[in-house]
Structures are given as structure tokens and as C-alpha cells.
Amino acid sequence: MSRHSKLQKQVLALYRQFLRAGRDKPGFIPRIHDEFRANARIKKTDVMHIEYLYRRGQRQLEQLRDVNTKQLGSFSKPKELS
């Protein structure tokens, strides 16, 4: 088993925290899996982008832990009409 860098350990810990927080809210676990799986393709050398996503994830985790949170929204680019 290979050793993980400090940043990798932080990301894995964040993932576990998301899974724990999402257990109590229906429909969140698949979204968490999809989000982390999509970002797993980022190169390990792209540290700035990983750190940005980590900080963003921390903010989203705080929102998820809020008892008033019922769903998470996401912004997406509108499809261009042709």
C-alpha cells in the first residue's frame, strides 16, 4: 500500500465526513459518490485545483451538516440553443 500525501489524507477525511453527514439525508450519498469520483480524475500534480476543490468541499460540508438543509443545488451552464 502506498503512502498518501498530507493533501490526499485531507481529501479522504473530507470524503468520509461527507458520507457520515449524508447518511441522515436521503439522496445525498449517490451525489457525494459522483462528485468525488468525477474529481478523482484530476492530476495529482494540479495541487492548486485540488486545494480549491477541498476548500469548496469544506464549505459544502458545513451546509450539508446544517439541520435546515434538505437538498443541494448546483450551477450548470445552460445548453446553447442551435
The first five atom37 places (N, CA, C, CB, O) and aatype in JSON, in Angstrom:
{
  "aatype": [12, 15, 1, 8, 15, 11, 10, 5, 11, 5, 19, 10, 0, 10, 18, 1, 5, 13, 10, 1, 0, 7, 1, 3, 11, 14, 7, 13, 9, 14, 1, 9, 8, 3, 6, 13, 1, 0, 2, 0, 1, 9, 11, 11, 16, 3, 19, 12, 8, 9, 6, 18, 10, 18, 1, 1, 7, 5, 1, 5, 10, 6, 5, 10, 1, 3, 19, 2, 16, 11, 5, 10, 7, 15, 13, 15, 11, 14, 11, 6, 10, 15],
  "atom_mask": [
    [1, 1, 1, 1, 1],
    [1, 1, 1, 1, 1],
    [1, 1, 1, 1, 1],
    [1, 1, 1, 1, 1],
    [1, 1, 1, 1, 1],
    [1, 1, 1, 1, 1],
    [1, 1, 1, 1, 1],
    [1, 1, 1, 1, 1],
    [1, 1, 1, 1, 1],
    [1, 1, 1, 1, 1],
    [1, 1, 1, 1, 1],
    [1, 1, 1, 1, 1],
    [1, 1, 1, 1, 1],
    [1, 1, 1, 1, 1],
    [1, 1, 1, 1, 1],
    [1, 1, 1, 1, 1],
    [1, 1, 1, 1, 1],
    [1, 1, 1, 1, 1],
    [1, 1, 1, 1, 1],
    [1, 1, 1, 1, 1],
    [1, 1, 1, 1, 1],
    [1, 1, 1, 0, 1],
    [1, 1, 1, 1, 1],
    [1, 1, 1, 1, 1],
    [1, 1, 1, 1, 1],
    [1, 1, 1, 1, 1],
    [1, 1, 1, 0, 1],
    [1, 1, 1, 1, 1],
    [1, 1, 1, 1, 1],
    [1, 1, 1, 1, 1],
    [1, 1, 1, 1, 1],
    [1, 1, 1, 1, 1],
    [1, 1, 1, 1, 1],
    [1, 1, 1, 1, 1],
    [1, 1, 1, 1, 1],
    [1, 1, 1, 1, 1],
    [1, 1, 1, 1, 1],
    [1, 1, 1, 1, 1],
    [1, 1, 1, 1, 1],
    [1, 1, 1, 1, 1],
    [1, 1, 1, 1, 1],
    [1, 1, 1, 1, 1],
    [1, 1, 1, 1, 1],
    [1, 1, 1, 1, 1],
    [1, 1, 1, 1, 1],
    [1, 1, 1, 1, 1],
    [1, 1, 1, 1, 1],
    [1, 1, 1, 1, 1],
    [1, 1, 1, 1, 1],
    [1, 1, 1, 1, 1],
    [1, 1, 1, 1, 1],
    [1, 1, 1, 1, 1],
    [1, 1, 1, 1, 1],
    [1, 1, 1, 1, 1],
    [1, 1, 1, 1, 1],
    [1, 1, 1, 1, 1],
    [1, 1, 1, 0, 1],
    [1, 1, 1, 1, 1],
    [1, 1, 1, 1, 1],
    [1, 1, 1, 1, 1],
    [1, 1, 1, 1, 1],
    [1, 1, 1, 1, 1],
    [1, 1, 1, 1, 1],
    [1, 1, 1, 1, 1],
    [1, 1, 1, 1, 1],
    [1, 1, 1, 1, 1],
    [1, 1, 1, 1, 1],
    [1, 1, 1, 1, 1],
    [1, 1, 1, 1, 1],
    [1, 1, 1, 1, 1],
    [1, 1, 1, 1, 1],
    [1, 1, 1, 1, 1],
    [1, 1, 1, 0, 1],
    [1, 1, 1, 1, 1],
    [1, 1, 1, 1, 1],
    [1, 1, 1, 1, 1],
    [1, 1, 1, 1, 1],
    [1, 1, 1, 1, 1],
    [1, 1, 1, 1, 1],
    [1, 1, 1, 1, 1],
    [1, 1, 1, 1, 1],
    [1, 1, 1, 1, 1]
  ],
  "atom_positions": [
    [[0.84, -1.17, 0.0], [0.0, 0.0, 0.0], [0.89, 1.24, 0.0], [-0.96, 0.0, 1.22], [1.84, 1.34, 0.77]],
    [[0.56, 2.17, -0.88], [1.39, 3.37, -0.98], [1.01, 4.39, 0.09], [1.26, 3.99, -2.37], [-0.12, 4.4, 0.59]],
    [[1.96, 5.23, 0.41], [1.7, 6.28, 1.38], [1.0, 7.44, 0.69], [3.01, 6.76, 2.05], [1.24, 7.72, -0.48]],
    [[0.14, 8.09, 1.43], [-0.6, 9.22, 0.88], [0.03, 10.52, 1.37], [-2.09, 9.16, 1.28], [0.57, 10.6, 2.48]],
    [[-0.05, 11.55, 0.52], [0.44, 12.87, 0.92], [-0.54, 13.47, 1.92], [0.61, 13.8, -0.33], [-1.63, 12.95, 2.14]],
    [[-0.14, 14.56, 2.52], [-1.0, 15.24, 3.5], [-2.31, 15.67, 2.85], [-0.27, 16.47, 4.1], [-3.38, 15.52, 3.44]],
    [[-2.23, 16.21, 1.64], [-3.42, 16.66, 0.94], [-4.35, 15.49, 0.61], [-3.04, 17.41, -0.34], [-5.57, 15.62, 0.72]],
    [[-3.77, 14.36, 0.2], [-4.59, 13.19, -0.09], [-5.32, 12.71, 1.16], [-3.72, 12.06, -0.66], [-6.48, 12.32, 1.09]],
    [[-4.63, 12.73, 2.29], [-5.27, 12.32, 3.55], [-6.4, 13.27, 3.91], [-4.23, 12.27, 4.69], [-7.44, 12.84, 4.4]],
    [[-6.2, 14.57, 3.66], [-7.24, 15.55, 3.96], [-8.48, 15.31, 3.09], [-6.7, 16.97, 3.76], [-9.61, 15.4, 3.56]],
    [[-8.24, 15.02, 1.81], [-9.35, 14.78, 0.89], [-10.1, 13.51, 1.29], [-8.84, 14.66, -0.56], [-11.34, 13.5, 1.27]],
    [[-9.39, 12.46, 1.65], [-10.04, 11.22, 2.08], [-10.84, 11.44, 3.36], [-9.0, 10.12, 2.29], [-11.94, 10.89, 3.5]],
    [[-10.31, 12.22, 4.28], [-11.04, 12.54, 5.51], [-12.3, 13.34, 5.19], [-10.13, 13.33, 6.49], [-13.35, 13.11, 5.79]],
    [[-12.2, 14.27, 4.26], [-13.36, 15.06, 3.84], [-14.43, 14.15, 3.25], [-12.94, 16.15, 2.83], [-15.62, 14.32, 3.52]],
    [[-14.0, 13.2, 2.44], [-14.93, 12.24, 1.82], [-15.68, 11.44, 2.9], [-14.16, 11.27, 0.88], [-16.89, 11.28, 2.82]],
    [[-14.95, 10.96, 3.9], [-15.59, 10.22, 5.0], [-16.56, 11.1, 5.77], [-14.52, 9.67, 5.95], [-17.63, 10.64, 6.17]],
    [[-16.2, 12.37, 5.98], [-17.09, 13.29, 6.69], [-18.37, 13.53, 5.89], [-16.37, 14.62, 6.95], [-19.46, 13.6, 6.45]],
    [[-18.23, 13.65, 4.57], [-19.4, 13.82, 3.71], [-20.31, 12.61, 3.8], [-18.97, 14.05, 2.26], [-21.53, 12.75, 3.9]],
    [[-19.73, 11.41, 3.77], [-20.54, 10.2, 3.85], [-21.29, 10.12, 5.18], [-19.67, 8.97, 3.65], [-22.46, 9.72, 5.21]],
    [[-20.63, 10.49, 6.25], [-21.29, 10.47, 7.57], [-22.43, 11.5, 7.62], [-20.25, 10.76, 8.69], [-23.51, 11.22, 8.12]],
    [[-22.16, 12.69, 7.11], [-23.16, 13.76, 7.14], [-24.33, 13.45, 6.2], [-22.53, 15.1, 6.77], [-25.47, 13.84, 6.48]],
    [[-24.07, 12.76, 5.09], [-25.11, 12.46, 4.12], [-25.99, 11.28, 4.47], [0.0, 0.0, 0.0], [-27.03, 11.08, 3.85]],
    [[-25.58, 10.51, 5.47], [-26.37, 9.33, 5.87], [-27.78, 9.7, 6.3], [-25.68, 8.6, 7.0], [-28.73, 8.96, 6.02]],
    [[-27.92, 10.83, 6.96], [-29.21, 11.23, 7.52], [-30.12, 11.91, 6.5], [-29.0, 12.15, 8.69], [-31.28, 12.19, 6.8]],
    [[-29.61, 12.17, 5.32], [-30.39, 12.91, 4.33], [-30.53, 12.08, 3.07], [-29.72, 14.28, 4.02], [-29.53, 11.73, 2.44]],
    [[-31.76, 11.75, 2.7], [-31.98, 10.87, 1.54], [-31.51, 11.49, 0.23], [-33.45, 10.52, 1.43], [-31.72, 12.67, -0.03]],
    [[-30.86, 10.66, -0.58], [-30.43, 11.08, -1.9], [-29.08, 11.74, -1.97], [0.0, 0.0, 0.0], [-28.62, 12.09, -3.06]],
    [[-28.43, 11.93, -0.85], [-27.14, 12.64, -0.85], [-25.96, 11.72, -1.15], [-26.93, 13.31, 0.49], [-24.99, 12.15, -1.78]],
    [[-26.03, 10.47, -0.72], [-24.89, 9.56, -0.88], [-24.51, 9.37, -2.35], [-25.21, 8.21, -0.24], [-23.33, 9.46, -2.67]],
    [[-25.46, 9.1, -3.26], [-25.07, 8.97, -4.67], [-24.43, 10.24, -5.24], [-26.28, 8.6, -5.52], [-23.5, 10.17, -6.04]],
    [[-24.94, 11.38, -4.82], [-24.38, 12.66, -5.29], [-22.95, 12.84, -4.8], [-25.26, 13.85, -4.82], [-22.09, 13.33, -5.53]],
    [[-22.7, 12.44, -3.55], [-21.36, 12.54, -2.97], [-20.4, 11.63, -3.72], [-21.38, 12.19, -1.46], [-19.29, 12.03, -4.08]],
    [[-20.84, 10.38, -3.97], [-20.0, 9.44, -4.71], [-19.67, 9.99, -6.1], [-20.72, 8.07, -4.84], [-18.51, 9.96, -6.52]],
    [[-20.68, 10.49, -6.8], [-20.48, 11.01, -8.16], [-19.51, 12.19, -8.18], [-21.82, 11.42, -8.78], [-18.64, 12.28, -9.04]],
    [[-19.68, 13.09, -7.23], [-18.85, 14.29, -7.19], [-17.38, 13.94, -6.94], [-19.34, 15.25, -6.1], [-16.49, 14.46, -7.63]],
    [[-17.13, 13.08, -5.98], [-15.75, 12.71, -5.68], [-15.15, 11.86, -6.81], [-15.68, 11.94, -4.36], [-13.97, 12.0, -7.13]],
    [[-15.96, 10.98, -7.4], [-15.46, 10.14, -8.49], [-15.07, 10.99, -9.71], [-16.52, 9.1, -8.88], [-14.07, 10.73, -10.37]],
    [[-15.88, 12.0, -10.0], [-15.59, 12.88, -11.14], [-14.3, 13.66, -10.9], [-16.75, 13.86, -11.39], [-13.51, 13.85, -11.83]],
    [[-14.07, 14.1, -9.67], [-12.87, 14.87, -9.37], [-11.65, 14.0, -9.12], [-13.11, 15.74, -8.18], [-10.54, 14.52, -9.0]],
    [[-11.82, 12.7, -9.04], [-10.69, 11.79, -8.85], [-9.79, 11.76, -10.09], [-11.19, 10.37, -8.53], [-8.64, 11.31, -10.02]],
    [[-10.31, 12.22, -11.19], [-9.54, 12.22, -12.44], [-8.54, 13.37, -12.53], [-10.48, 12.29, -13.62], [-7.72, 13.42, -13.45]],
    [[-8.61, 14.29, -11.59], [-7.69, 15.44, -11.59], [-6.28, 14.93, -11.3], [-8.13, 16.52, -10.54], [-6.09, 14.1, -10.41]],
    [[-5.32, 15.43, -12.04], [-3.93, 15.01, -11.84], [-3.45, 15.38, -10.44], [-3.02, 15.65, -12.91], [-3.77, 16.45, -9.92]],
    [[-2.68, 14.5, -9.86], [-2.15, 14.75, -8.5], [-1.23, 15.96, -8.46], [-1.39, 13.52, -8.0], [-1.04, 16.56, -7.41]],
    [[-0.67, 16.32, -9.6], [0.25, 17.46, -9.65], [-0.49, 18.8, -9.72], [1.17, 17.32, -10.86], [0.13, 19.86, -9.57]],
    [[-1.8, 18.78, -9.94], [-2.59, 20.0, -10.02], [-3.04, 20.41, -8.61], [-3.83, 19.8, -10.96], [-4.23, 20.41, -8.3]],
    [[-2.08, 20.74, -7.78], [-2.31, 20.98, -6.36], [-3.23, 22.18, -6.13], [-0.98, 21.2, -5.64], [-4.09, 22.13, -5.25]],
    [[-3.07, 23.23, -6.89], [-3.9, 24.43, -6.7], [-5.38, 24.11, -6.91], [-3.47, 25.55, -7.67], [-6.23, 24.54, -6.13]],
    [[-5.68, 23.36, -7.95], [-7.06, 22.99, -8.23], [-7.61, 22.06, -7.15], [-7.16, 22.31, -9.61], [-8.76, 22.21, -6.73]],
    [[-6.82, 21.13, -6.69], [-7.24, 20.21, -5.64], [-7.5, 20.97, -4.35], [-6.17, 19.11, -5.42], [-8.5, 20.72, -3.67]],
    [[-6.63, 21.91, -4.0], [-6.82, 22.7, -2.79], [-8.09, 23.56, -2.89], [-5.6, 23.59, -2.54], [-8.82, 23.72, -1.91]],
    [[-8.33, 24.11, -4.07], [-9.55, 24.9, -4.29], [-10.79, 24.02, -4.06], [-9.57, 25.49, -5.72], [-11.71, 24.42, -3.35]],
    [[-10.79, 22.83, -4.66], [-11.93, 21.93, -4.5], [-12.08, 21.46, -3.06], [-11.78, 20.73, -5.43], [-13.19, 21.26, -2.58]],
    [[-10.97, 21.29, -2.37], [-11.0, 20.88, -0.97], [-11.67, 21.97, -0.12], [-9.56, 20.6, -0.45], [-12.54, 21.67, 0.71]],
    [[-11.28, 23.22, -0.32], [-11.89, 24.33, 0.43], [-13.37, 24.46, 0.1], [-11.16, 25.66, 0.12], [-14.2, 24.7, 0.98]],
    [[-13.7, 24.3, -1.18], [-15.1, 24.35, -1.59], [-15.89, 23.21, -0.94], [-15.22, 24.28, -3.13], [-17.03, 23.4, -0.5]],
    [[-15.29, 22.04, -0.87], [-15.92, 20.89, -0.24], [-16.16, 21.12, 1.24], [0.0, 0.0, 0.0], [-17.19, 20.72, 1.77]],
    [[-15.22, 21.78, 1.9], [-15.41, 22.08, 3.33], [-16.62, 22.99, 3.54], [-14.15, 22.75, 3.91], [-17.4, 22.8, 4.47]],
    [[-16.78, 23.98, 2.66], [-17.94, 24.88, 2.77], [-19.24, 24.11, 2.51], [-17.8, 26.06, 1.78], [-20.23, 24.32, 3.2]],
    [[-19.22, 23.23, 1.51], [-20.41, 22.45, 1.2], [-20.75, 21.48, 2.34], [-20.22, 21.67, -0.1], [-21.92, 21.23, 2.62]],
    [[-19.73, 20.96, 2.99], [-19.96, 20.05, 4.12], [-20.65, 20.79, 5.26], [-18.63, 19.45, 4.6], [-21.55, 20.24, 5.9]],
    [[-20.24, 22.02, 5.51], [-20.9, 22.81, 6.55], [-22.37, 23.03, 6.21], [-20.2, 24.16, 6.73], [-23.23, 22.98, 7.09]],
    [[-22.67, 23.27, 4.94], [-24.06, 23.43, 4.52], [-24.82, 22.13, 4.7], [-24.13, 23.9, 3.06], [-25.97, 22.14, 5.15]],
    [[-24.2, 21.02, 4.36], [-24.85, 19.72, 4.48], [-25.15, 19.38, 5.93], [-23.99, 18.63, 3.86], [-26.17, 18.77, 6.23]],
    [[-24.27, 19.77, 6.82], [-24.46, 19.49, 8.24], [-25.56, 20.34, 8.87], [-23.17, 19.71, 8.99], [-26.07, 20.0, 9.94]],
    [[-25.92, 21.42, 8.22], [-26.98, 22.29, 8.73], [-28.3, 21.51, 8.75], [-27.1, 23.59, 7.86], [-28.66, 20.87, 7.76]],
    [[-29.0, 21.56, 9.87], [-30.25, 20.81, 10.01], [-31.33, 21.29, 9.05], [-30.76, 20.9, 11.44], [-32.26, 20.54, 8.74]],
    [[-31.23, 22.51, 8.57], [-32.23, 23.06, 7.66], [-32.0, 22.66, 6.21], [-32.25, 24.56, 7.78], [-32.86, 22.92, 5.36]],
    [[-30.87, 22.04, 5.9], [-30.56, 21.67, 4.53], [-31.36, 20.44, 4.13], [-29.06, 21.41, 4.35], [-31.29, 19.39, 4.78]],
    [[-32.12, 20.59, 3.07], [-32.93, 19.48, 2.56], [-32.39, 18.97, 1.22], [-34.38, 19.92, 2.4], [-32.59, 17.81, 0.87]],
    [[-31.72, 19.85, 0.48], [-31.16, 19.46, -0.81], [-30.01, 20.39, -1.16], [-32.24, 19.49, -1.91], [-29.91, 21.5, -0.64]],
    [[-29.14, 19.9, -2.04], [-28.02, 20.72, -2.52], [-28.27, 21.07, -3.97], [-26.67, 19.97, -2.35], [-28.59, 20.21, -4.79]],
    [[-28.13, 22.33, -4.27], [-28.27, 22.77, -5.65], [-26.92, 22.81, -6.32], [0.0, 0.0, 0.0], [-25.88, 22.77, -5.66]],
    [[-26.94, 22.89, -7.62], [-25.69, 23.03, -8.35], [-25.92, 23.95, -9.53], [-25.14, 21.65, -8.83], [-27.02, 24.02, -10.08]],
    [[-24.89, 24.65, -9.89], [-24.96, 25.55, -11.03], [-24.39, 24.83, -12.23], [-24.21, 26.87, -10.76], [-23.36, 24.16, -12.13]],
    [[-25.04, 24.95, -13.34], [-24.52, 24.36, -14.56], [-24.74, 25.35, -15.7], [-25.22, 22.98, -14.87], [-25.63, 26.2, -15.66]],
    [[-23.89, 25.21, -16.69], [-24.0, 26.1, -17.84], [-25.25, 25.73, -18.63], [-22.74, 26.02, -18.73], [-25.51, 24.55, -18.86]],
    [[-26.01, 26.73, -19.04], [-27.19, 26.43, -19.85], [-26.77, 25.93, -21.23], [-28.09, 27.66, -19.99], [-25.78, 26.39, -21.8]],
    [[-27.53, 24.99, -21.75], [-27.23, 24.48, -23.08], [-27.53, 25.54, -24.12], [-28.03, 23.19, -23.37], [-28.56, 26.21, -24.08]],
    [[-26.6, 25.68, -25.04], [-26.8, 26.68, -26.1], [-27.81, 26.17, -27.1], [-25.47, 27.02, -26.8], [-27.77, 25.01, -27.52]],
    [[-28.71, 27.05, -27.47], [-29.69, 26.69, -28.48], [-29.07, 26.84, -29.86], [-30.96, 27.55, -28.35], [-28.41, 27.84, -30.14]],
    [[-29.27, 25.86, -30.7], [-28.71, 25.96, -32.06], [-29.78, 26.0, -33.1], [-27.78, 24.81, -32.35], [-29.49, 26.08, -34.29]]
  ]
}
